[in-house]
Coordinates of C-alpha atoms in Angstrom, one line a residue:
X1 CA 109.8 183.6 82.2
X2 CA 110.2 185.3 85.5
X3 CA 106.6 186.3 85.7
X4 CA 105.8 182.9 85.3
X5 CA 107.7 182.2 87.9
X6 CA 106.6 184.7 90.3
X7 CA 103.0 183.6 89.8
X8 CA 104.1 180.4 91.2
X9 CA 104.5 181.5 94.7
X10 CA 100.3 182.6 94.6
X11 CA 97.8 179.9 95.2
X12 CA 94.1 180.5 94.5
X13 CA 91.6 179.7 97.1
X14 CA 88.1 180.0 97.1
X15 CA 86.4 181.6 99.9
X16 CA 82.6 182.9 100.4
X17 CA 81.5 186.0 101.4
X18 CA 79.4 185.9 104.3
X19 CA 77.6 189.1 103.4
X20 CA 77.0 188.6 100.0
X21 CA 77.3 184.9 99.9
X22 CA 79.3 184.7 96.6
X23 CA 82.3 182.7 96.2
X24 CA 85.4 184.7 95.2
X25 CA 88.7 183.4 94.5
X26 CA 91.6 185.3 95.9
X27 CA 95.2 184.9 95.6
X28 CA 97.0 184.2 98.5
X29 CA 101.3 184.5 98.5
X30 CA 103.2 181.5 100.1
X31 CA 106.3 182.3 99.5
X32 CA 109.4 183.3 101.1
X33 CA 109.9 186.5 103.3
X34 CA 113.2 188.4 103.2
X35 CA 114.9 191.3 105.5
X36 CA 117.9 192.8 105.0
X37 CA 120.1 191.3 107.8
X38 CA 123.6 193.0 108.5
X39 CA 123.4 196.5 107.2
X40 CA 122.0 199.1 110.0
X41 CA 120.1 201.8 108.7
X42 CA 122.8 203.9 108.0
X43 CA 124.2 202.0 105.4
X44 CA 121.4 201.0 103.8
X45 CA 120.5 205.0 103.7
X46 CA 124.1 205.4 102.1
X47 CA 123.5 202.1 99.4
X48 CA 120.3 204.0 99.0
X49 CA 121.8 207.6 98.1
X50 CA 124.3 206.0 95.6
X51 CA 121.4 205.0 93.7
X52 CA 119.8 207.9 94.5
X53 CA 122.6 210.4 93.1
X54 CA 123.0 208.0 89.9
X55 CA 119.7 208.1 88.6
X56 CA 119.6 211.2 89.3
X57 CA 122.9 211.8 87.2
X58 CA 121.6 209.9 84.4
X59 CA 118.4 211.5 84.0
X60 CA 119.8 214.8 84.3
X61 CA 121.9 214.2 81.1
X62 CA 118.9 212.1 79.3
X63 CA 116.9 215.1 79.7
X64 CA 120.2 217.9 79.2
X65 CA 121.1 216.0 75.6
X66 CA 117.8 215.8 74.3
X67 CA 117.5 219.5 74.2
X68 CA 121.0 219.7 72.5
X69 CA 121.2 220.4 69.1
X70 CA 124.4 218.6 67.4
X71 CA 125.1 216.6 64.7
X72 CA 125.2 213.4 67.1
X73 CA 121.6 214.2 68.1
X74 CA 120.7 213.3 64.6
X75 CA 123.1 210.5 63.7
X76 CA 122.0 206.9 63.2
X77 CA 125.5 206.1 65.6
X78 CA 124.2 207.7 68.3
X79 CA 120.6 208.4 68.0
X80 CA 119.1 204.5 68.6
X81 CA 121.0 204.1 72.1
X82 CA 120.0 207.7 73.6
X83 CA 116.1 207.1 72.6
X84 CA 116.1 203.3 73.8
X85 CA 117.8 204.6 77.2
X86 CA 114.2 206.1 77.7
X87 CA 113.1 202.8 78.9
X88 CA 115.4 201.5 81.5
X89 CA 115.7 205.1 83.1
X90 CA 112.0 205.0 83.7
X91 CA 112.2 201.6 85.3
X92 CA 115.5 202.0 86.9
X93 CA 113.3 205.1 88.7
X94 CA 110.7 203.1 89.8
X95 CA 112.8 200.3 91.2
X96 CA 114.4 202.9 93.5
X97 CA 111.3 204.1 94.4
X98 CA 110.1 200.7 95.6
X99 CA 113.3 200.1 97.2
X100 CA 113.1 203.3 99.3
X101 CA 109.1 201.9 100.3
X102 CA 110.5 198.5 101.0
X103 CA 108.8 197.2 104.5
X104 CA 111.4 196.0 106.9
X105 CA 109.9 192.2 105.8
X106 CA 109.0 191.9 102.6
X107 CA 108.4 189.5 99.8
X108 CA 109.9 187.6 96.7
X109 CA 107.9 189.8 94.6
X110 CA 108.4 192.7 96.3
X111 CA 112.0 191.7 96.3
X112 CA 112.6 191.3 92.2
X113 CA 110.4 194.8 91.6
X114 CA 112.6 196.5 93.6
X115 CA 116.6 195.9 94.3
X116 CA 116.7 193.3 91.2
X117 CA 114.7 195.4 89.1
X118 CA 117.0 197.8 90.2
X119 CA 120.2 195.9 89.6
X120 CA 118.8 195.3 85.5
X121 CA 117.9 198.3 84.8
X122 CA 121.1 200.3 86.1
X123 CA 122.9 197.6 83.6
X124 CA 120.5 198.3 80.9
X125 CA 121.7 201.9 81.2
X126 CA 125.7 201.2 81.6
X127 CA 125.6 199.0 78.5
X128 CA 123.8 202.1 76.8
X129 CA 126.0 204.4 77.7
X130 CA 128.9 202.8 76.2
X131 CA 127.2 202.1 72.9
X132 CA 126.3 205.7 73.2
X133 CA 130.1 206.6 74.2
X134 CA 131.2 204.2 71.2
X135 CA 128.8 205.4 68.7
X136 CA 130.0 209.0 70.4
X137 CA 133.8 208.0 69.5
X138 CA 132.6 206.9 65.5
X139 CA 131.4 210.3 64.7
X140 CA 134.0 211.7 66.7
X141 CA 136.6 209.7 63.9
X142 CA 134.9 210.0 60.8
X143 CA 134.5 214.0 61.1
X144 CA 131.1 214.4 61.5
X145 CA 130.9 216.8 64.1
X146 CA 130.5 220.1 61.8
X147 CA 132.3 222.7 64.1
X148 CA 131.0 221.1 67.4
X149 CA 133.6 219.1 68.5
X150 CA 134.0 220.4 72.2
X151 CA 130.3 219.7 72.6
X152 CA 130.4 216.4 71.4
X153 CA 133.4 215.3 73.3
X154 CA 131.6 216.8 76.6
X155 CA 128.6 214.7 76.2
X156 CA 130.6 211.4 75.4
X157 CA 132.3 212.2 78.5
X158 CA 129.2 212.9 80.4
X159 CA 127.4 210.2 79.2
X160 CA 130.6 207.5 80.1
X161 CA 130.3 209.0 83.6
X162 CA 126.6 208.3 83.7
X163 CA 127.6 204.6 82.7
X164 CA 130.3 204.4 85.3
X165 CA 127.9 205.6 87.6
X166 CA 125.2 203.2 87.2
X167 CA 127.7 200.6 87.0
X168 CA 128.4 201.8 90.7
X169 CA 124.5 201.8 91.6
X170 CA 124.2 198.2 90.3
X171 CA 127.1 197.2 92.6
X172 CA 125.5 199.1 95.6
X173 CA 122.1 197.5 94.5
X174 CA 124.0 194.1 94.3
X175 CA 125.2 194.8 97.7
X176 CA 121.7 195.6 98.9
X177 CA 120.5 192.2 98.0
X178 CA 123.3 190.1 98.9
X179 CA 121.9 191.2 103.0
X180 CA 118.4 190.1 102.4
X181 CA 118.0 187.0 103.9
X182 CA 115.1 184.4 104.5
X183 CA 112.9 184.9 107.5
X184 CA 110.4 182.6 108.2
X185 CA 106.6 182.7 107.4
X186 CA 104.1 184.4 109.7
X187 CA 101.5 182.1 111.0
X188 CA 98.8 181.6 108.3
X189 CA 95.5 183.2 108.9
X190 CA 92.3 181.0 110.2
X191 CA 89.9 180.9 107.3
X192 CA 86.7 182.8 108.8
X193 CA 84.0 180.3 109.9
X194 CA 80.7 180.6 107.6
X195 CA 77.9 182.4 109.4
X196 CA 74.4 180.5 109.2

């Protein structure tokens, strides 16, 4: 769905090459421009290092648990929602990345792969941290732990802090895009005149 509507902001137009005198059709972006408009570099530095430090938090304790060896690293309460936060971590990465390489005007598309990708993924990884935490919680009550109850109770707690962190990232994220406002269009380029 949102692809589809992404694509809708390209238009195709058909230009030759003089050189080579083939026609090639190239895809050409009309739509809006954005900049973020009130926050000085600062702030957007210190937005940016809360997402920073999240991720960073979160992997760090994808990567610490998966080395563990407990019974909740087994268990069909816990196991599903540490393996699927695999996913959102990786794009949740790569959205900060693209935010960090954002040009000071950018685009629509530029703006949903970065600070809305972003936003998604850093609530992908909150609501799997809590189904970790509660699947965490289950084990916890039905006595499953097998002598390694201090460890278990440590990694639910980690993992509801890497939750309430990207809880905070999204709203830093959030508050990243709420500044980016529309600027308008450059001037459109002349289409190059066909040699003869």
């Amino acid at each position: 769905m949102r692809r589809k509507r992404l694509r809708q902001l390209y238009v195709l137009r058909e230009t030759t090459n003089p050189s080579t005198g083939r026609t090639e059709r190239l895809a050409v972006y009309t739509g809006a421009y954005y900049r973020f408009s009130q926050p000085t570099a600062a702030e957007r530095l210190h937005l940016l290092h809360i997402m920073d430090f999240a991720f960073a938090l979160c992997a760090a304790a994808f990567v610490g648990y998966g080395f563990m060896d407990l019974p909740s690293t087994r268990s069909y309460l816990v196991l599903p929602f540490y393996l699927a936060m695999g996913l959102p971590l990786f794009f949740w990465g790569r959205a900060i990345w693209r935010v960090w390489r954002l040009p000071p005007r950018f685009t629509q598309v530029q703006r949903e792969g970065s600070v809305r990708a972003g936003i998604r993924s850093a609530r992908g990884i909150a609501v799997l941290c809590g189904l970790f935490v509660t699947g965490e919680a289950l084990l916890l009550m039905t006595g499953q732990t097998n002598g390694s109850l201090p460890a278990e109770i440590g990694w639910a707690g980690g993992m509801a802090a890497c939750g309430a962190t990207a809880v905070w990232s999204a709203r830093a994220a959030r508050a990243l895009d709420d500044r980016a406002v529309r600027v308008p269009e450059p001037e459109p380029e002349p289409e190059p005149e066909p040699r003869h």
